[in-house]
Coordinates of C-alpha atoms and ligand atoms in Angstrom, one line a residue:
M1 CA -41.1 -105.1 -54.8
A2 CA -41.3 -104.2 -51.0
E3 CA -44.9 -102.5 -50.5
D4 CA -43.3 -99.0 -49.3
V5 CA -40.9 -98.7 -52.5
F6 CA -42.2 -96.9 -55.4
S7 CA -40.7 -95.1 -58.5
Q8 CA -39.6 -92.0 -57.2
R9 CA -39.8 -88.8 -59.5
T10 CA -36.7 -87.7 -61.5
V11 CA -38.6 -84.6 -62.4
T12 CA -41.8 -82.6 -61.4
C13 CA -45.0 -82.0 -63.6
G14 CA -44.2 -78.6 -64.6
A15 CA -40.7 -79.1 -65.8
L16 CA -40.5 -80.7 -69.2
T17 CA -40.0 -78.9 -72.5
K18 CA -39.1 -79.8 -75.9
A19 CA -35.3 -79.9 -74.8
D20 CA -36.2 -83.0 -72.9
N21 CA -37.4 -84.9 -75.9
N22 CA -36.5 -88.7 -75.6
K23 CA -35.5 -88.4 -72.0
N24 CA -36.5 -91.2 -69.7
V25 CA -38.4 -89.8 -66.7
I26 CA -40.4 -90.7 -63.8
L27 CA -43.1 -88.3 -62.6
N28 CA -45.2 -88.4 -59.4
G29 CA -48.5 -86.9 -59.1
W30 CA -52.2 -86.8 -59.2
V31 CA -54.6 -87.6 -61.9
H32 CA -56.1 -84.3 -62.9
R33 CA -58.1 -85.4 -66.0
D34 CA -58.5 -88.8 -67.8
R35 CA -59.8 -89.2 -71.2
N36 CA -60.0 -92.1 -73.5
H37 CA -59.6 -91.2 -77.2
G38 CA -60.2 -94.5 -78.8
A39 CA -57.4 -96.7 -78.0
L40 CA -55.3 -93.6 -76.8
H41 CA -55.6 -93.0 -73.1
F42 CA -54.7 -89.4 -72.0
I43 CA -53.7 -88.5 -68.5
N44 CA -53.1 -84.9 -67.3
L45 CA -50.8 -85.5 -64.5
R46 CA -50.7 -82.6 -61.7
D47 CA -48.5 -81.6 -58.9
R48 CA -47.7 -78.5 -57.2
Y49 CA -45.4 -77.5 -60.2
G50 CA -47.9 -77.9 -63.0
L51 CA -49.3 -80.4 -65.3
T52 CA -48.1 -82.9 -67.6
Q53 CA -49.9 -84.9 -70.6
V54 CA -49.2 -88.6 -70.1
V55 CA -50.2 -90.9 -73.0
V56 CA -50.8 -94.7 -72.9
D57 CA -50.4 -95.5 -76.4
D58 CA -52.6 -98.0 -78.3
D59 CA -49.7 -100.4 -78.6
A60 CA -49.1 -100.5 -74.7
S61 CA -49.0 -104.0 -73.1
T62 CA -52.1 -105.1 -71.7
E63 CA -50.8 -104.9 -68.1
L64 CA -50.3 -101.1 -68.5
Q65 CA -53.7 -100.6 -70.5
D66 CA -55.3 -102.4 -67.3
V67 CA -53.7 -100.1 -64.9
A68 CA -54.7 -97.0 -67.2
K69 CA -58.4 -98.2 -67.2
E70 CA -58.5 -98.6 -63.4
L71 CA -57.2 -94.8 -62.9
K72 CA -59.8 -92.5 -61.3
L73 CA -59.6 -88.6 -60.7
E74 CA -57.1 -87.8 -57.9
Y75 CA -55.4 -91.1 -57.9
C76 CA -51.9 -90.5 -56.8
I77 CA -49.6 -92.4 -59.1
A78 CA -46.1 -92.7 -60.5
V79 CA -45.6 -92.6 -64.3
I80 CA -42.5 -94.1 -65.9
G81 CA -42.0 -93.2 -69.5
T82 CA -40.3 -91.2 -72.2
V83 CA -40.6 -87.5 -73.5
R84 CA -41.8 -86.9 -76.8
L85 CA -42.7 -83.9 -78.8
R86 CA -46.5 -83.4 -79.4
P87 CA -47.7 -83.2 -82.9
D88 CA -48.0 -79.5 -84.0
S89 CA -51.6 -79.6 -83.8
M90 CA -51.6 -80.5 -80.2
V91 CA -49.3 -78.0 -79.0
N92 CA -50.8 -76.2 -76.1
P93 CA -49.1 -72.8 -75.6
E94 CA -51.2 -72.4 -72.3
M95 CA -49.2 -75.1 -70.8
S96 CA -45.5 -74.6 -69.6
T97 CA -45.1 -78.3 -70.7
G98 CA -47.5 -78.0 -73.7
E99 CA -45.0 -78.9 -76.2
I100 CA -44.4 -82.3 -75.2
E101 CA -46.1 -85.2 -73.6
V102 CA -44.8 -88.4 -71.7
K103 CA -45.2 -91.8 -73.3
A104 CA -45.9 -94.0 -70.4
E105 CA -44.0 -97.3 -70.0
K106 CA -45.3 -98.2 -66.8
I107 CA -48.0 -96.7 -64.1
E108 CA -47.8 -97.4 -60.4
I109 CA -50.9 -96.7 -58.3
L110 CA -49.5 -95.1 -55.2
S111 CA -52.9 -94.5 -53.7
K112 CA -56.5 -94.4 -54.6
C113 CA -59.4 -91.9 -54.2
P114 CA -63.2 -92.4 -53.8
P115 CA -65.4 -90.3 -56.0
L116 CA -64.6 -86.5 -55.2
P117 CA -67.3 -84.5 -53.0
F118 CA -66.5 -81.8 -55.4
Q119 CA -64.6 -81.1 -58.6
I120 CA -61.0 -79.8 -57.8
D121 CA -60.7 -76.4 -59.4
D122 CA -64.4 -75.8 -59.1
G123 CA -64.0 -74.0 -56.0
K124 CA -66.3 -71.0 -57.0
D125 CA -69.5 -73.3 -57.2
T126 CA -68.7 -75.5 -54.1
R127 CA -70.3 -74.5 -50.6
E128 CA -67.4 -73.3 -48.5
D129 CA -68.2 -75.6 -45.8
L130 CA -67.9 -78.6 -48.1
R131 CA -64.4 -77.0 -49.2
L132 CA -63.1 -76.8 -45.8
K133 CA -64.4 -80.2 -44.6
Y134 CA -62.2 -81.7 -47.6
R135 CA -59.6 -78.8 -47.4
F136 CA -56.9 -81.4 -48.5
L137 CA -58.6 -81.5 -51.7
D138 CA -59.4 -77.9 -51.8
L139 CA -55.7 -77.1 -51.4
R140 CA -55.0 -79.1 -54.7
S141 CA -56.8 -76.4 -56.7
Q142 CA -54.9 -74.1 -58.7
G143 CA -56.2 -71.2 -57.0
M144 CA -55.4 -72.3 -53.6
Q145 CA -51.8 -73.6 -54.8
Q146 CA -51.2 -70.1 -56.4
R147 CA -52.5 -68.4 -53.4
M148 CA -50.5 -70.2 -50.9
K149 CA -47.4 -69.8 -53.0
L150 CA -48.2 -65.9 -53.0
R151 CA -48.4 -66.2 -49.3
H152 CA -45.1 -67.9 -48.8
D153 CA -43.4 -65.5 -51.4
F154 CA -45.0 -62.5 -49.5
I155 CA -43.7 -63.7 -46.1
F156 CA -40.4 -64.6 -47.5
A157 CA -39.8 -61.3 -49.0
C158 CA -40.6 -59.5 -45.7
R159 CA -38.3 -61.6 -43.9
K160 CA -35.5 -60.9 -46.7
Y161 CA -36.1 -57.2 -46.5
L162 CA -36.1 -56.9 -42.8
V163 CA -33.3 -59.1 -42.3
E164 CA -31.0 -57.1 -44.7
K165 CA -32.3 -54.0 -42.5
D166 CA -30.6 -55.5 -39.5
F167 CA -33.8 -56.9 -37.9
Y168 CA -33.8 -59.9 -35.7
E169 CA -36.5 -62.3 -35.8
I170 CA -37.7 -63.1 -32.3
E171 CA -40.5 -65.3 -31.0
T172 CA -42.5 -64.1 -28.2
P173 CA -44.7 -66.4 -26.1
T174 CA -48.3 -67.7 -26.9
L175 CA -49.2 -68.3 -23.4
I176 CA -49.3 -65.2 -21.5
K177 CA -51.3 -63.2 -18.9
S178 CA -54.6 -61.9 -19.9
T179 CA -54.1 -58.3 -20.8
P180 CA -56.8 -56.2 -22.4
E181 CA -55.9 -55.1 -25.7
G182 CA -59.2 -54.1 -27.1
A183 CA -60.8 -57.5 -28.1
R184 CA -61.8 -60.4 -25.9
D185 CA -59.0 -62.8 -25.1
F186 CA -58.9 -66.5 -25.7
V187 CA -57.9 -68.2 -22.5
V188 CA -56.1 -71.6 -21.6
P189 CA -56.8 -73.1 -18.1
S190 CA -53.9 -74.1 -16.1
R191 CA -53.9 -77.7 -15.0
I192 CA -51.2 -76.9 -12.3
Y193 CA -52.8 -73.8 -10.9
P194 CA -56.3 -74.4 -10.3
G195 CA -58.5 -71.2 -11.5
K196 CA -55.5 -69.8 -13.2
F197 CA -55.6 -69.1 -16.9
Y198 CA -53.2 -68.3 -19.5
A199 CA -54.3 -66.1 -22.4
L200 CA -53.3 -66.2 -26.0
P201 CA -51.9 -63.0 -27.2
Q202 CA -54.2 -60.7 -29.1
S203 CA -50.9 -59.6 -30.5
P204 CA -47.2 -59.6 -29.1
Q205 CA -47.7 -55.8 -28.2
L206 CA -46.2 -55.8 -24.7
F207 CA -43.5 -58.4 -25.3
K208 CA -42.4 -56.5 -28.5
Q209 CA -42.2 -53.3 -26.2
I210 CA -40.2 -55.1 -23.5
L211 CA -37.8 -56.6 -26.4
M212 CA -36.9 -52.8 -26.8
V213 CA -36.3 -52.6 -23.0
G214 CA -34.1 -55.6 -23.8
G215 CA -31.9 -53.8 -26.2
F216 CA -33.0 -55.6 -29.6
D217 CA -33.6 -52.3 -31.0
K218 CA -34.9 -53.8 -34.4
Y219 CA -37.4 -56.8 -34.0
F220 CA -39.7 -58.5 -36.1
Q221 CA -41.8 -61.8 -36.1
I222 CA -44.3 -63.3 -38.2
A223 CA -46.8 -63.7 -35.3
R224 CA -50.2 -65.5 -34.8
C225 CA -52.7 -63.3 -33.0
Y226 CA -56.1 -64.5 -31.3
R227 CA -59.0 -62.4 -30.8
D228 CA -62.5 -63.8 -29.7
E229 CA -64.5 -61.6 -31.8
D230 CA -67.2 -62.3 -34.5
S231 CA -65.6 -63.7 -37.9
R232 CA -66.3 -61.6 -41.0
G233 CA -64.8 -61.6 -44.6
D234 CA -61.5 -59.9 -43.6
R235 CA -61.1 -61.1 -39.9
Q236 CA -61.1 -64.3 -38.2
L237 CA -60.4 -65.8 -34.5
E238 CA -56.7 -66.3 -35.4
F239 CA -54.6 -64.4 -37.9
T240 CA -51.1 -63.7 -39.0
Q241 CA -49.5 -60.2 -38.4
L242 CA -45.9 -59.2 -39.6
D243 CA -45.3 -57.6 -36.1
L244 CA -42.5 -55.2 -35.7
E245 CA -40.8 -52.7 -33.6
M246 CA -37.9 -50.2 -33.5
S247 CA -36.1 -48.4 -30.8
F248 CA -34.9 -44.8 -31.2
V249 CA -37.2 -43.9 -33.8
K250 CA -39.8 -41.2 -34.8
R251 CA -43.0 -41.7 -36.8
D252 CA -41.4 -41.1 -40.3
D253 CA -38.9 -43.7 -39.6
I254 CA -41.5 -46.4 -39.5
L255 CA -43.6 -44.9 -42.4
T256 CA -40.3 -44.9 -44.4
L257 CA -39.4 -48.3 -43.6
M258 CA -42.7 -49.6 -44.4
E259 CA -42.8 -47.8 -47.9
G260 CA -39.5 -49.5 -48.7
L261 CA -40.6 -52.8 -47.5
F262 CA -43.8 -53.0 -49.4
G263 CA -41.9 -51.4 -52.6
Q264 CA -39.6 -54.3 -52.5
V265 CA -42.1 -56.9 -51.8
F266 CA -44.6 -55.8 -54.4
R267 CA -41.5 -55.6 -56.7
D268 CA -40.3 -59.1 -55.8
V269 CA -43.7 -60.8 -55.5
M270 CA -45.9 -59.2 -58.1
Q271 CA -43.6 -57.4 -60.3
Y272 CA -45.6 -54.2 -59.4
E273 CA -44.0 -50.9 -59.0
L274 CA -45.3 -48.7 -56.1
P275 CA -44.5 -45.3 -55.5
V276 CA -41.6 -44.4 -53.4
H277 CA -43.8 -42.7 -50.9
F278 CA -47.4 -43.2 -50.2
R279 CA -50.2 -40.6 -49.8
R280 CA -50.7 -39.2 -46.2
L281 CA -54.1 -38.1 -45.3
S282 CA -54.8 -37.0 -41.6
Y283 CA -57.7 -38.9 -40.0
A284 CA -59.7 -35.7 -40.1
D285 CA -59.1 -35.1 -43.8
A286 CA -59.8 -38.7 -44.5
L287 CA -63.3 -38.6 -43.1
N288 CA -64.2 -35.2 -44.7
T289 CA -62.8 -36.2 -48.0
Y290 CA -63.6 -39.8 -48.2
G291 CA -65.9 -40.5 -45.2
C292 CA -63.9 -43.0 -43.7
D293 CA -60.5 -43.7 -42.3
K294 CA -59.8 -46.6 -45.0
P295 CA -60.7 -44.9 -48.0
D296 CA -60.4 -47.0 -51.4
L297 CA -58.4 -44.5 -53.4
R298 CA -58.6 -46.4 -56.4
F299 CA -61.5 -44.0 -57.4
D300 CA -61.8 -40.4 -56.7
L301 CA -65.6 -39.5 -56.0
P302 CA -64.9 -37.1 -53.0
L303 CA -67.4 -35.8 -50.7
S304 CA -68.0 -32.0 -50.2
D305 CA -69.1 -30.0 -47.2
V306 CA -72.2 -28.2 -48.3
N307 CA -73.1 -26.6 -45.0
E308 CA -72.8 -23.2 -46.4
L309 CA -75.0 -24.0 -49.5
S310 CA -77.4 -25.7 -47.2
E311 CA -77.8 -22.7 -45.1
K312 CA -78.7 -20.5 -48.0
S313 CA -81.3 -23.2 -49.4
S314 CA -84.7 -23.2 -48.4
F315 CA -84.7 -27.0 -47.3
A316 CA -85.8 -26.8 -43.6
T317 CA -84.4 -30.2 -42.5
F318 CA -80.9 -29.2 -43.8
K319 CA -81.0 -25.8 -42.3
E320 CA -82.0 -27.1 -38.8
I321 CA -79.3 -29.7 -38.7
V322 CA -76.7 -26.9 -39.7
G323 CA -78.3 -24.6 -37.4
A324 CA -77.9 -27.2 -34.6
G325 CA -74.1 -27.7 -35.4
G326 CA -74.6 -30.6 -37.6
F327 CA -73.1 -31.5 -41.0
V328 CA -74.4 -31.7 -44.7
K329 CA -72.2 -33.5 -47.2
A330 CA -72.6 -34.2 -50.6
L331 CA -71.2 -36.1 -53.4
C332 CA -71.6 -36.1 -57.4
A333 CA -72.3 -39.5 -59.0
P334 CA -71.3 -39.3 -62.4
K335 CA -73.5 -40.1 -65.5
T336 CA -72.3 -43.5 -66.3
E337 CA -73.3 -45.7 -69.5
G338 CA -75.7 -48.5 -68.5
V339 CA -76.5 -47.3 -65.1
E340 CA -80.1 -45.5 -64.7
F341 CA -80.1 -43.3 -61.6
S342 CA -83.7 -44.6 -61.1
R343 CA -85.9 -44.1 -58.0
K344 CA -85.2 -47.9 -57.1
Y345 CA -81.3 -47.4 -57.7
I346 CA -81.3 -44.3 -55.3
T347 CA -83.3 -46.3 -52.8
E348 CA -80.7 -48.8 -52.7
L349 CA -77.9 -46.1 -52.3
E350 CA -80.1 -44.8 -49.3
D351 CA -80.3 -48.4 -47.8
A352 CA -76.5 -48.4 -47.8
A353 CA -76.4 -45.0 -46.2
K354 CA -78.9 -46.0 -43.3
I355 CA -76.8 -48.8 -42.1
Y356 CA -74.3 -46.0 -40.9
G357 CA -76.9 -43.8 -39.1
A358 CA -78.3 -41.6 -42.0
K359 CA -82.0 -41.0 -41.9
G360 CA -82.4 -40.5 -45.5
L361 CA -80.4 -39.6 -48.8
A362 CA -81.2 -36.5 -50.5
W363 CA -80.8 -36.3 -54.3
I364 CA -80.9 -33.9 -57.2
K365 CA -80.5 -34.6 -60.9
V366 CA -78.4 -32.2 -62.8
G367 CA -79.6 -31.3 -66.4
A368 CA -78.3 -29.3 -69.3
D369 CA -77.2 -25.7 -68.4
N370 CA -77.1 -26.1 -64.6
A371 CA -80.6 -27.1 -64.5
L372 CA -81.8 -29.2 -61.6
S373 CA -84.5 -31.5 -61.1
G374 CA -86.2 -34.0 -58.8
G375 CA -85.6 -34.8 -55.2
V376 CA -84.7 -31.7 -53.1
S377 CA -84.0 -29.4 -56.1
K378 CA -86.8 -27.1 -55.6
F379 CA -85.2 -25.9 -52.3
F380 CA -82.0 -25.0 -54.2
A381 CA -83.7 -22.6 -56.5
G382 CA -81.5 -19.8 -57.3
L383 CA -78.4 -21.6 -56.2
E384 CA -78.3 -24.0 -59.3
S385 CA -74.9 -22.8 -60.6
E386 CA -73.4 -22.5 -57.1
L387 CA -74.3 -26.0 -56.3
V388 CA -73.2 -27.4 -59.8
S389 CA -69.9 -25.5 -59.7
K390 CA -69.2 -26.6 -56.0
M391 CA -70.0 -30.3 -57.0
D392 CA -68.1 -30.1 -60.3
A393 CA -71.3 -31.7 -61.5
K394 CA -72.0 -32.3 -65.5
E395 CA -75.3 -32.9 -67.2
G396 CA -76.6 -36.5 -66.3
D397 CA -74.8 -36.5 -62.8
L398 CA -76.9 -37.2 -59.6
I399 CA -75.9 -35.2 -56.4
L400 CA -76.5 -37.0 -53.1
F401 CA -76.7 -35.5 -49.9
V402 CA -76.4 -36.9 -46.3
A403 CA -77.2 -34.5 -43.2
H404 CA -76.7 -35.6 -39.8
E405 CA -75.9 -34.0 -36.3
N406 CA -73.1 -36.1 -35.8
W407 CA -69.9 -35.7 -38.0
K408 CA -68.8 -39.3 -37.9
K409 CA -72.2 -40.5 -38.8
C410 CA -72.4 -38.1 -41.5
C411 CA -69.3 -39.1 -43.3
A412 CA -69.6 -42.8 -42.6
S413 CA -73.1 -42.9 -44.2
L414 CA -71.9 -40.9 -47.4
S415 CA -68.9 -43.2 -47.5
A416 CA -71.1 -46.2 -47.7
V417 CA -72.7 -44.7 -50.8
R418 CA -69.3 -43.6 -52.2
T419 CA -68.2 -47.1 -51.9
K420 CA -71.4 -48.6 -53.5
L421 CA -71.1 -46.0 -56.4
G422 CA -67.5 -47.1 -57.0
K423 CA -68.5 -50.7 -57.6
D424 CA -71.8 -50.0 -59.5
L425 CA -70.4 -47.3 -61.7
N426 CA -67.2 -49.2 -62.5
L427 CA -65.1 -46.3 -61.2
I428 CA -62.6 -48.7 -59.6
R429 CA -59.0 -48.6 -61.3
K430 CA -57.0 -51.8 -61.2
G431 CA -54.0 -51.7 -58.9
F432 CA -52.8 -51.0 -55.6
E433 CA -53.4 -47.7 -53.9
F434 CA -51.6 -47.5 -50.4
C435 CA -52.2 -44.5 -48.1
W436 CA -51.3 -43.6 -44.8
I437 CA -53.8 -42.3 -42.2
V438 CA -52.2 -40.2 -39.6
D439 CA -53.2 -38.1 -36.5
F440 CA -55.9 -40.2 -35.1
P441 CA -57.8 -39.4 -32.0
L442 CA -56.0 -41.2 -29.0
F443 CA -59.2 -41.8 -27.2
E444 CA -62.7 -43.0 -28.0
Y445 CA -65.8 -42.4 -25.5
N446 CA -67.3 -45.7 -24.7
E447 CA -71.0 -44.9 -24.6
T448 CA -71.9 -48.1 -23.1
E449 CA -69.5 -48.1 -20.4
G450 CA -69.4 -44.4 -19.9
H451 CA -65.5 -43.7 -20.0
W452 CA -62.8 -43.0 -22.4
E453 CA -60.9 -45.8 -24.0
A454 CA -57.9 -46.1 -26.2
A455 CA -58.8 -45.8 -30.0
H456 CA -55.8 -48.0 -31.0
H457 CA -54.2 -49.5 -27.7
M458 CA -53.4 -48.0 -24.5
F459 CA -49.4 -48.0 -25.2
S460 CA -49.6 -45.4 -28.0
M461 CA -48.1 -41.8 -27.4
P462 CA -50.1 -38.8 -27.4
Q463 CA -48.8 -35.9 -29.6
S464 CA -46.6 -33.8 -27.3
Q465 CA -49.0 -30.6 -27.7
Y466 CA -51.7 -32.6 -25.8
L467 CA -49.4 -33.6 -22.7
D468 CA -51.0 -30.9 -20.6
T469 CA -54.7 -31.5 -21.5
L470 CA -54.9 -35.3 -21.5
E471 CA -57.3 -35.4 -18.4
S472 CA -59.0 -32.1 -19.1
D473 CA -60.1 -32.9 -22.9
P474 CA -59.1 -36.5 -23.8
G475 CA -61.6 -36.1 -26.8
S476 CA -59.2 -33.6 -28.5
V477 CA -56.2 -35.5 -28.1
K478 CA -54.5 -36.7 -31.1
G479 CA -51.9 -39.8 -30.9
D480 CA -48.7 -40.6 -32.8
L481 CA -50.8 -43.2 -34.4
Y482 CA -50.9 -44.4 -37.9
D483 CA -52.8 -46.7 -40.1
L484 CA -51.8 -48.1 -43.4
V485 CA -54.7 -48.5 -45.8
L486 CA -54.7 -50.4 -49.2
N487 CA -57.5 -50.4 -51.7
G488 CA -60.0 -49.5 -48.9
Y489 CA -58.7 -52.0 -46.3
E490 CA -56.8 -51.2 -43.0
V491 CA -53.8 -53.3 -43.5
A492 CA -51.8 -52.1 -40.7
S493 CA -51.8 -50.2 -37.6
G494 CA -49.1 -48.9 -35.4
S495 CA -47.8 -46.2 -33.0
I496 CA -45.2 -44.5 -31.3
R497 CA -45.2 -45.8 -27.9
I498 CA -45.1 -44.4 -24.4
H499 CA -41.9 -45.5 -22.6
D500 CA -42.4 -43.4 -19.5
V501 CA -44.1 -45.0 -16.5
E502 CA -45.8 -42.0 -15.4
L503 CA -47.4 -41.0 -18.7
Q504 CA -48.4 -44.9 -19.3
K505 CA -50.2 -44.6 -15.8
R506 CA -52.0 -41.4 -16.8
I507 CA -53.3 -43.0 -20.0
F508 CA -54.6 -46.2 -18.0
R509 CA -56.3 -43.9 -15.4
I510 CA -58.0 -41.9 -18.3
C511 CA -59.0 -45.3 -19.8
N512 CA -60.6 -46.4 -16.3
F513 CA -57.7 -48.5 -15.1
D514 CA -56.9 -47.0 -11.5
D515 CA -53.3 -47.6 -10.4
E516 CA -53.7 -50.7 -8.3
T517 CA -55.5 -52.5 -11.4
A518 CA -53.0 -51.1 -13.8
E519 CA -50.2 -52.5 -11.6
E520 CA -51.9 -55.8 -11.3
R521 CA -52.6 -56.1 -15.1
F522 CA -49.6 -54.4 -16.7
G523 CA -47.0 -54.2 -13.8
F524 CA -44.5 -56.3 -15.9
L525 CA -44.5 -53.5 -18.4
L526 CA -44.4 -50.7 -15.9
N527 CA -41.6 -52.4 -14.3
A528 CA -39.7 -52.7 -17.4
F529 CA -40.2 -49.1 -18.2
R530 CA -38.5 -48.4 -14.8
Y531 CA -35.1 -49.7 -15.9
G532 CA -33.9 -47.4 -19.1
A533 CA -36.9 -47.9 -21.6
P534 CA -35.8 -46.5 -25.0
P535 CA -38.0 -44.4 -27.0
H536 CA -39.7 -46.8 -29.4
G537 CA -42.4 -47.5 -31.8
G538 CA -43.8 -50.1 -34.3
I539 CA -46.5 -51.4 -36.6
A540 CA -48.2 -54.7 -37.5
P541 CA -49.4 -55.3 -41.1
G542 CA -51.9 -58.0 -41.2
V543 CA -50.5 -60.9 -43.6
D544 CA -53.8 -62.3 -44.5
R545 CA -55.3 -59.2 -45.4
M546 CA -52.4 -58.2 -47.4
V547 CA -52.3 -61.5 -49.4
M548 CA -56.1 -61.4 -49.7
I549 CA -55.7 -58.1 -51.4
M550 CA -52.7 -59.1 -53.6
S551 CA -54.6 -62.1 -54.7
E552 CA -57.8 -60.1 -55.6
Q553 CA -59.8 -61.9 -53.1
T554 CA -62.4 -60.8 -50.6
S555 CA -62.1 -63.3 -47.8
I556 CA -59.2 -64.1 -46.0
H557 CA -60.0 -67.8 -45.9
E558 CA -58.8 -68.0 -49.5
V559 CA -55.4 -67.0 -48.4
I560 CA -55.4 -69.2 -45.1
A561 CA -54.5 -73.1 -45.5
F562 CA -56.9 -74.2 -42.6
P563 CA -59.3 -71.4 -41.9
K564 CA -62.3 -71.4 -39.6
N565 CA -65.6 -70.8 -41.3
T566 CA -67.8 -67.8 -40.5
A567 CA -69.4 -69.6 -37.8
A568 CA -65.9 -69.9 -36.2
V569 CA -66.0 -73.8 -36.8
S570 CA -63.4 -76.0 -38.6
P571 CA -65.4 -78.5 -40.4
M572 CA -62.3 -80.5 -41.1
D573 CA -61.2 -81.4 -37.6
D574 CA -64.6 -80.3 -36.0
S575 CA -63.1 -77.7 -33.7
P576 CA -64.3 -76.3 -31.3
S577 CA -65.1 -79.6 -29.6
T578 CA -66.0 -81.0 -26.1
L579 CA -63.3 -82.5 -23.7
D580 CA -63.5 -85.7 -22.0
Q581 CA -64.6 -85.5 -18.3
I582 CA -60.9 -86.6 -17.5
Q583 CA -59.7 -83.6 -19.3
L584 CA -62.1 -81.4 -17.6
D585 CA -61.2 -82.8 -14.2
D586 CA -57.5 -82.3 -14.8
L587 CA -58.1 -78.6 -15.5
H588 CA -60.6 -78.4 -12.7
L589 CA -63.3 -77.2 -14.9
I590 CA -67.2 -77.4 -14.5
I591 CA -69.1 -76.5 -17.7
N592 CA -71.8 -74.1 -17.0
Y593 CA -74.0 -74.5 -20.3
P594 CA -76.1 -71.7 -21.2
K595 CA -79.8 -72.4 -20.5
E596 CA -81.0 -73.3 -24.2
K597 CA -78.2 -76.0 -24.3
E598 CA -79.4 -78.0 -21.5
Ligands
LIG1 N1 -50.2 -54.6 -31.7 C1 -50.8 -53.6 -32.7 C2 -52.1 -54.2 -33.3 O1 -52.2 -55.6 -33.3 C3 -50.1 -53.2 -33.6 C4 -48.9 -52.2 -33.3 O2 -49.4 -51.2 -32.6 O3 -48.0 -52.7 -33.6 O4 -53.0 -53.8 -33.8

């Protein structure tokens, strides 16, 4: 037999059932488990499709017995054999092939494998860097195999839905002009033009808008985006978006399209029925009620505004803050079996609040008949029933307060407490809770740089009632912006875009780009807008985040085949890496190492 010829599979490892009894088959796969029971040798053979039990009987030829003895975990082999029914006592209902086994007649070793750096399927206990270094082994685990399938199914279902709705899938370039879009750009030096650089797109934003000017009124793309920012659980340097854009649409057309898309995708991929419409919350309501613009609605625990009660109380700190135009907000942690609202636990909650700017976390315990005790209860003497009824509190509950001059900080601090309580008190329902956040502020003030900047990006349309006051009162302008939130994660954001040159320039100016700089950076977009630009809008759900949530993971690394680690390094291929001097010379680059590295 020539070396490159092997016995090619006639069936996969997940396919055989008792209907295949007596069939002659060839399987290809990896040795998943290998055990000897006296003279019997059992091999669990694995491929992407499942596991099949292979048996080398005690009456097997010496040649076959010898090969079987040589096998080690993760050897890649071919098994030629016959399907037979397992004895009743050995049927495994957990396995799709659990009713049968394959009696081996011949085994070919296709390739060997040294001792494993970690046990496949033991991912949980293995250091992430080791998993990433040997990602080819890690990818063989059941978890990774299932998640990569889910990712594939998700992307396929999105494509199918959009194509059926008349969308075209169009690619946009990945070597583009550096156009600030919020984060830092990754840049690629040009060999041909010394001193010039391409940038990798932070998203296809401007190109998809230009596609609208180009007449492709329904576009989408599974787009890779690059942002040079710090990695964390739900973010890394490169990520994938389902990028889409439509012409002649208003906000609700996009929201309805997305509800339909996710409805269909969840039905196809997860057999999970979503509501036809998702809940909508304005940015202000989301902050007031849940403390943040990406609330986890799998549990309630709303925040209440207790400014009025605080004014009536005798607590000087609260009174002062309210008097100075600040905010006091509270939430009621329900009495929960097995959780003691001890001082230690309240300190843990306080620590969570402090990360977001709270100076402290005030508390009161609720007893029988509206009796209040502990913490700041004495300052609410006489207001017991009003407070209890406002907070809808019951005996054994704990009321927690944050006071702050700054509304956002007050909300965010109490939101952190809400999130922690959600987990600790086991309040989180299973399932998927989507919601839209709308009516975002268009601008945010950049304290460090001392100017306004776009809260989302500079191409979003201000709501029409603010068109006259853009320059005079940027802080109050609301944009035609929307975010989609799922289980406490922002999974998509988008907006209706500006398609008018003059309005676009006004926004650039407010964001500190004078006409000359704007023309230099974004001239190509402005130029396109001069040629009959249609009204348009779009959105871009994050594929990694969606699949992460759908597979109940907390890190996008678990749903990306080859992610970078949290230090932005890929331990498998060792990127980033240095360049040879020849490459640097070609690119006209001299590296100016930071001092400590010299
Ligand atoms: N390009 C935007 C982003 O990546 C999404 C959009 O507005 O469509 O966040």
